[in-house]
């Protein structure tokens, strides 16, 4: 990665808090079957890393289970606490998790693993997981096989340095075992307003200059006026790997 790319990634990673409200309205939840595949039934302590406004956290809660959230952005943590006041949300990152060694059964990172430095985050996640604990990674991806969704993505790519989320997770590496993958296809009911919020909450849109941002949003609005969507088709891409017994 060049210095410019690194700088842009850093600015984008820190930009989420600015649009936490639009983020909360515009981003989709995670399907239950995907969460059940990512987190073992017996997990009693589960961490949501890069929890944002708690979109995944809501689906992680289960009777008899303690759920903890870790999130670097103050704006996101504020929104999180409004939505989930009973779930502790701590300041931290994948590279520095504010939890003791061997203290959690499962750690899930939704739509955020591409922001972490895996060289630091893999050993850090391994530190907080108990032996045999599970790391789960998940991304909700729009299904671009649907024409209007492909058109929307084309607009985003025209304006923004829309990062192709770097999901190089075919192997997480030592001390984790092999990575398993499964995709879940589903559709999320969304109004055109929800889609506008989803676009406005993207880090690469937030950090555009004002004129380009306005132009982009105008083009998206025109597409939505024509298409009048009622749902967004998604493919939820999931990965899981277990920590070797130490
Ligand atoms: C696209 S949002 C995903 C939020 C939430 N997990 C969800 O699924 O809606 C990415 C999140 O990663 C967080 N983030 C950025 N850099 C991070 C890092 N190094 N470690 C952990 N989280 C990070 C951002 O603050 C943001 O809340």
Short mmCIF file of C-alpha atoms and ligand atoms in Angstrom, two decimals:
data_model
loop_
_atom_site.label_atom_id
_atom_site.label_comp_id
_atom_site.label_asym_id
_atom_site.label_seq_id
_atom_site.Cartn_x
_atom_site.Cartn_y
_atom_site.Cartn_z
CA UNK A 1 0.00 0.00 0.00
CA UNK A 2 1.36 3.49 -0.90
CA UNK A 3 1.59 6.29 1.69
CA UNK A 4 -1.37 8.08 0.00
CA UNK A 5 -3.50 4.94 0.17
CA UNK A 6 -2.53 4.39 3.81
CA UNK A 7 -3.40 8.01 4.64
CA UNK A 8 -6.79 7.71 2.87
CA UNK A 9 -7.56 4.46 4.69
CA UNK A 10 -6.68 6.09 8.01
CA UNK A 11 -8.96 9.11 7.34
CA UNK A 12 -11.80 6.85 6.18
CA UNK A 13 -11.47 4.48 9.15
CA UNK A 14 -11.80 7.44 11.52
CA UNK A 15 -14.68 9.08 9.65
CA UNK A 16 -17.59 6.88 10.74
CA UNK A 17 -18.58 8.85 13.83
CA UNK A 18 -19.46 11.91 11.73
CA UNK A 19 -22.34 10.03 10.09
CA UNK A 20 -23.24 7.63 12.92
CA UNK A 21 -26.89 8.63 12.71
CA UNK A 22 -27.19 7.99 8.95
CA UNK A 23 -25.19 4.81 9.48
CA UNK A 24 -27.68 3.53 12.02
CA UNK A 25 -30.62 4.22 9.69
CA UNK A 26 -29.04 3.12 6.44
CA UNK A 27 -27.04 -0.05 7.11
CA UNK A 28 -28.65 -3.47 7.05
CA UNK A 29 -28.85 -5.97 9.92
CA UNK A 30 -27.24 -9.41 9.72
CA UNK A 31 -29.34 -12.52 8.98
CA UNK A 32 -29.91 -14.84 11.94
CA UNK A 33 -28.67 -17.94 10.09
CA UNK A 34 -25.36 -16.19 9.39
CA UNK A 35 -24.92 -15.25 13.06
CA UNK A 36 -25.78 -18.81 14.13
CA UNK A 37 -23.10 -20.12 11.76
CA UNK A 38 -20.49 -17.62 12.99
CA UNK A 39 -20.94 -18.00 16.76
CA UNK A 40 -20.90 -21.40 18.52
CA UNK A 41 -24.09 -22.20 20.48
CA UNK A 42 -22.10 -22.75 23.67
CA UNK A 43 -20.33 -19.33 23.56
CA UNK A 44 -21.18 -17.48 26.76
CA UNK A 45 -18.89 -14.45 26.26
CA UNK A 46 -18.94 -12.90 22.81
CA UNK A 47 -17.17 -9.75 21.59
CA UNK A 48 -18.34 -7.58 18.71
CA UNK A 49 -15.15 -5.94 17.38
CA UNK A 50 -15.58 -2.69 15.43
CA UNK A 51 -19.19 -2.77 16.62
CA UNK A 52 -20.20 0.59 15.12
CA UNK A 53 -23.77 1.38 16.10
CA UNK A 54 -24.39 -2.22 17.18
CA UNK A 55 -25.99 -3.63 14.02
CA UNK A 56 -24.44 -7.05 14.63
CA UNK A 57 -24.45 -6.77 18.43
CA UNK A 58 -28.26 -6.94 18.48
CA UNK A 59 -28.18 -10.31 16.73
CA UNK A 60 -25.43 -11.65 19.04
CA UNK A 61 -27.52 -11.32 22.19
CA UNK A 62 -28.91 -14.57 23.55
CA UNK A 63 -30.14 -15.80 26.94
CA UNK A 64 -27.22 -16.66 29.25
CA UNK A 65 -24.68 -14.92 27.02
CA UNK A 66 -22.60 -11.83 27.82
CA UNK A 67 -21.99 -9.60 24.81
CA UNK A 68 -19.28 -6.93 24.86
CA UNK A 69 -18.53 -4.36 22.19
CA UNK A 70 -15.25 -2.74 21.15
CA UNK A 71 -15.29 0.33 18.89
CA UNK A 72 -12.67 3.04 18.21
CA UNK A 73 -15.00 5.87 17.10
CA UNK A 74 -16.51 8.05 19.86
CA UNK A 75 -19.44 9.01 17.58
CA UNK A 76 -20.26 5.38 16.92
CA UNK A 77 -19.97 4.48 20.62
CA UNK A 78 -22.37 7.30 21.48
CA UNK A 79 -24.95 6.06 18.97
CA UNK A 80 -24.35 2.48 20.14
CA UNK A 81 -25.11 3.38 23.77
CA UNK A 82 -28.36 5.05 22.75
CA UNK A 83 -29.52 1.96 20.88
CA UNK A 84 -28.10 -0.68 23.27
CA UNK A 85 -27.74 1.00 26.68
CA UNK A 86 -27.35 -2.35 28.46
CA UNK A 87 -24.36 -3.55 26.41
CA UNK A 88 -20.90 -2.33 27.49
CA UNK A 89 -19.05 -0.63 24.60
CA UNK A 90 -15.33 -0.06 25.12
CA UNK A 91 -12.89 2.13 23.27
CA UNK A 92 -10.45 -0.12 21.41
CA UNK A 93 -9.35 -1.52 18.08
CA UNK A 94 -8.54 -4.89 16.57
CA UNK A 95 -4.90 -4.09 17.23
CA UNK A 96 -5.53 -3.25 20.88
CA UNK A 97 -8.51 -4.92 22.58
CA UNK A 98 -9.19 -3.76 26.17
CA UNK A 99 -9.86 -7.27 27.54
CA UNK A 100 -7.83 -9.79 29.55
CA UNK A 101 -6.09 -12.82 28.05
CA UNK A 102 -8.23 -15.91 27.37
CA UNK A 103 -11.42 -14.17 28.46
CA UNK A 104 -13.88 -14.70 25.56
CA UNK A 105 -15.37 -17.67 23.69
CA UNK A 106 -16.07 -15.97 20.40
CA UNK A 107 -15.11 -12.69 18.70
CA UNK A 108 -16.97 -11.46 15.66
CA UNK A 109 -15.98 -8.60 13.41
CA UNK A 110 -18.67 -7.32 11.04
CA UNK A 111 -17.81 -5.16 8.06
CA UNK A 112 -14.64 -3.99 9.82
CA UNK A 113 -11.84 -6.56 9.46
CA UNK A 114 -10.59 -4.73 6.34
CA UNK A 115 -9.81 -1.74 8.59
CA UNK A 116 -7.49 -3.64 10.90
CA UNK A 117 -3.84 -4.47 10.45
CA UNK A 118 -3.98 -8.30 10.52
CA UNK A 119 -0.35 -8.57 11.57
CA UNK A 120 -1.28 -6.95 14.87
CA UNK A 121 -4.94 -7.93 15.10
CA UNK A 122 -4.55 -11.70 14.60
CA UNK A 123 -2.27 -12.17 17.65
CA UNK A 124 -4.39 -9.68 19.63
CA UNK A 125 -7.62 -11.59 18.92
CA UNK A 126 -5.81 -14.85 19.73
CA UNK A 127 -4.76 -13.33 23.06
CA UNK A 128 -8.31 -12.53 24.22
CA UNK A 129 -9.90 -15.77 22.95
CA UNK A 130 -9.93 -18.89 25.09
CA UNK A 131 -8.21 -21.97 23.59
CA UNK A 132 -10.61 -23.39 21.01
CA UNK A 133 -12.37 -19.99 20.78
CA UNK A 134 -13.74 -18.80 17.46
CA UNK A 135 -13.06 -15.76 15.28
CA UNK A 136 -15.93 -14.87 12.91
CA UNK A 137 -15.69 -12.33 10.08
CA UNK A 138 -18.70 -11.10 8.14
CA UNK A 139 -19.51 -8.68 5.32
CA UNK A 140 -22.95 -7.75 4.01
CA UNK A 141 -22.44 -7.19 0.28
CA UNK A 142 -24.99 -5.77 -2.14
CA UNK A 143 -25.98 -8.28 -4.81
CA UNK A 144 -24.72 -6.63 -8.00
CA UNK A 145 -26.28 -9.31 -10.19
CA UNK A 146 -29.45 -7.17 -9.89
CA UNK A 147 -29.20 -4.42 -12.60
CA UNK A 148 -30.20 -1.34 -10.53
CA UNK A 149 -27.82 -2.42 -7.75
CA UNK A 150 -25.02 -2.74 -10.31
CA UNK A 151 -25.89 0.77 -11.55
CA UNK A 152 -25.76 2.13 -8.00
CA UNK A 153 -22.35 0.56 -7.46
CA UNK A 154 -21.17 2.03 -10.77
CA UNK A 155 -22.11 5.53 -9.56
CA UNK A 156 -20.26 5.00 -6.28
CA UNK A 157 -17.18 3.84 -8.13
CA UNK A 158 -17.31 6.88 -10.48
CA UNK A 159 -16.97 9.32 -7.60
CA UNK A 160 -15.39 7.72 -4.68
CA UNK A 161 -12.24 5.81 -4.19
CA UNK A 162 -14.66 3.09 -3.09
CA UNK A 163 -12.31 0.60 -1.52
CA UNK A 164 -12.84 -2.92 -2.77
CA UNK A 165 -13.08 -4.18 0.78
CA UNK A 166 -9.93 -6.16 1.17
CA UNK A 167 -11.33 -9.45 2.39
CA UNK A 168 -8.11 -11.46 2.21
CA UNK A 169 -9.24 -13.95 4.78
CA UNK A 170 -8.80 -17.27 3.02
CA UNK A 171 -6.45 -17.95 5.87
CA UNK A 172 -6.23 -15.97 9.08
CA UNK A 173 -2.91 -17.60 9.96
CA UNK A 174 -1.29 -19.03 13.06
CA UNK A 175 -2.45 -19.68 15.74
CA UNK A 176 -5.84 -20.11 14.03
CA UNK A 177 -6.87 -23.25 12.22
CA UNK A 178 -8.26 -23.39 8.67
CA UNK A 179 -10.84 -20.80 7.59
CA UNK A 180 -14.33 -21.98 6.59
CA UNK A 181 -16.55 -19.80 4.39
CA UNK A 182 -20.27 -19.64 3.79
CA UNK A 183 -22.46 -17.07 1.95
CA UNK A 184 -26.09 -16.29 2.84
CA UNK A 185 -28.37 -14.62 0.26
CA UNK A 186 -31.29 -12.55 1.48
CA UNK A 187 -33.20 -9.33 0.88
CA UNK A 188 -33.60 -6.38 3.23
CA UNK A 189 -36.71 -4.16 2.96
CA UNK A 190 -35.47 -0.62 2.21
CA UNK A 191 -37.11 2.62 1.11
CA UNK A 192 -35.30 5.00 -1.28
CA UNK A 193 -34.60 7.17 1.80
CA UNK A 194 -32.90 4.20 3.50
CA UNK A 195 -30.75 3.68 0.41
CA UNK A 196 -29.75 7.37 0.46
CA UNK A 197 -28.72 6.96 4.13
CA UNK A 198 -26.77 3.85 3.29
CA UNK A 199 -24.86 5.75 0.60
CA UNK A 200 -24.32 8.81 2.83
CA UNK A 201 -22.90 6.64 5.62
CA UNK A 202 -20.14 5.13 3.48
CA UNK A 203 -16.73 6.26 4.75
CA UNK A 204 -15.53 7.05 1.21
CA UNK A 205 -18.60 9.26 0.60
CA UNK A 206 -18.27 11.08 3.94
CA UNK A 207 -14.67 12.00 3.11
CA UNK A 208 -15.37 13.28 -0.44
CA UNK A 209 -15.15 17.02 -1.10
CA UNK A 210 -18.53 18.74 -0.72
CA UNK A 211 -19.17 19.31 -4.47
CA UNK A 212 -18.44 15.72 -5.49
CA UNK A 213 -20.48 14.40 -2.59
CA UNK A 214 -23.48 16.52 -3.60
CA UNK A 215 -23.20 15.43 -7.25
CA UNK A 216 -22.94 11.78 -6.27
CA UNK A 217 -25.98 11.99 -4.00
CA UNK A 218 -27.94 13.71 -6.79
CA UNK A 219 -27.17 10.90 -9.25
CA UNK A 220 -28.15 8.29 -6.70
CA UNK A 221 -31.39 10.13 -5.98
CA UNK A 222 -32.24 10.17 -9.73
CA UNK A 223 -31.62 6.43 -9.98
CA UNK A 224 -33.86 5.80 -6.97
CA UNK A 225 -36.60 8.07 -8.36
CA UNK A 226 -36.63 5.87 -11.47
CA UNK A 227 -36.29 2.47 -9.79
CA UNK A 228 -38.36 3.02 -6.61
CA UNK A 229 -36.79 0.03 -4.81
CA UNK A 230 -38.54 -1.59 -1.87
CA UNK A 231 -35.69 -3.92 -0.86
CA UNK A 232 -31.95 -4.35 -1.22
CA UNK A 233 -30.70 -7.79 -2.21
CA UNK A 234 -27.65 -8.90 -0.19
CA UNK A 235 -25.16 -11.70 -0.08
CA UNK A 236 -23.69 -12.02 3.42
CA UNK A 237 -20.16 -13.38 3.21
CA UNK A 238 -19.03 -15.21 6.37
CA UNK A 239 -15.72 -16.69 7.50
CA UNK A 240 -14.86 -18.55 10.69
CA UNK A 241 -11.68 -20.01 12.19
CA UNK A 242 -10.92 -21.58 15.55
CA UNK A 243 -7.99 -20.90 17.79
CA UNK A 244 -5.75 -23.94 18.13
CA UNK A 245 -5.68 -25.59 21.54
CA UNK A 246 -2.58 -24.10 23.21
C1 LIG B 1 -18.40 -0.36 8.28
S1 LIG B 1 -18.35 -0.07 10.01
C2 LIG B 1 -19.06 -1.57 10.66
C3 LIG B 1 -19.76 -1.36 11.98
C4 LIG B 1 -20.55 -2.56 12.51
N1 LIG B 1 -19.69 -3.68 12.79
C5 LIG B 1 -21.63 -2.98 11.54
O1 LIG B 1 -21.60 -4.10 11.05
O2 LIG B 1 -22.52 -2.18 11.24
C6 LIG B 1 -16.67 -0.25 10.35
C7 LIG B 1 -16.35 0.00 11.80
O3 LIG B 1 -14.98 -0.33 12.02
C8 LIG B 1 -14.46 0.57 12.95
N2 LIG B 1 -12.99 0.52 12.84
C9 LIG B 1 -12.15 1.30 12.11
N3 LIG B 1 -10.88 0.94 12.31
C10 LIG B 1 -10.91 -0.10 13.20
C11 LIG B 1 -9.89 -0.91 13.83
N4 LIG B 1 -8.61 -0.72 13.57
N5 LIG B 1 -10.30 -1.87 14.71
C12 LIG B 1 -11.61 -2.07 14.98
N6 LIG B 1 -12.60 -1.34 14.40
C13 LIG B 1 -12.25 -0.37 13.53
C14 LIG B 1 -15.08 1.90 12.54
O4 LIG B 1 -15.00 2.87 13.58
C15 LIG B 1 -16.50 1.46 12.23
O5 LIG B 1 -17.36 1.52 13.33
#
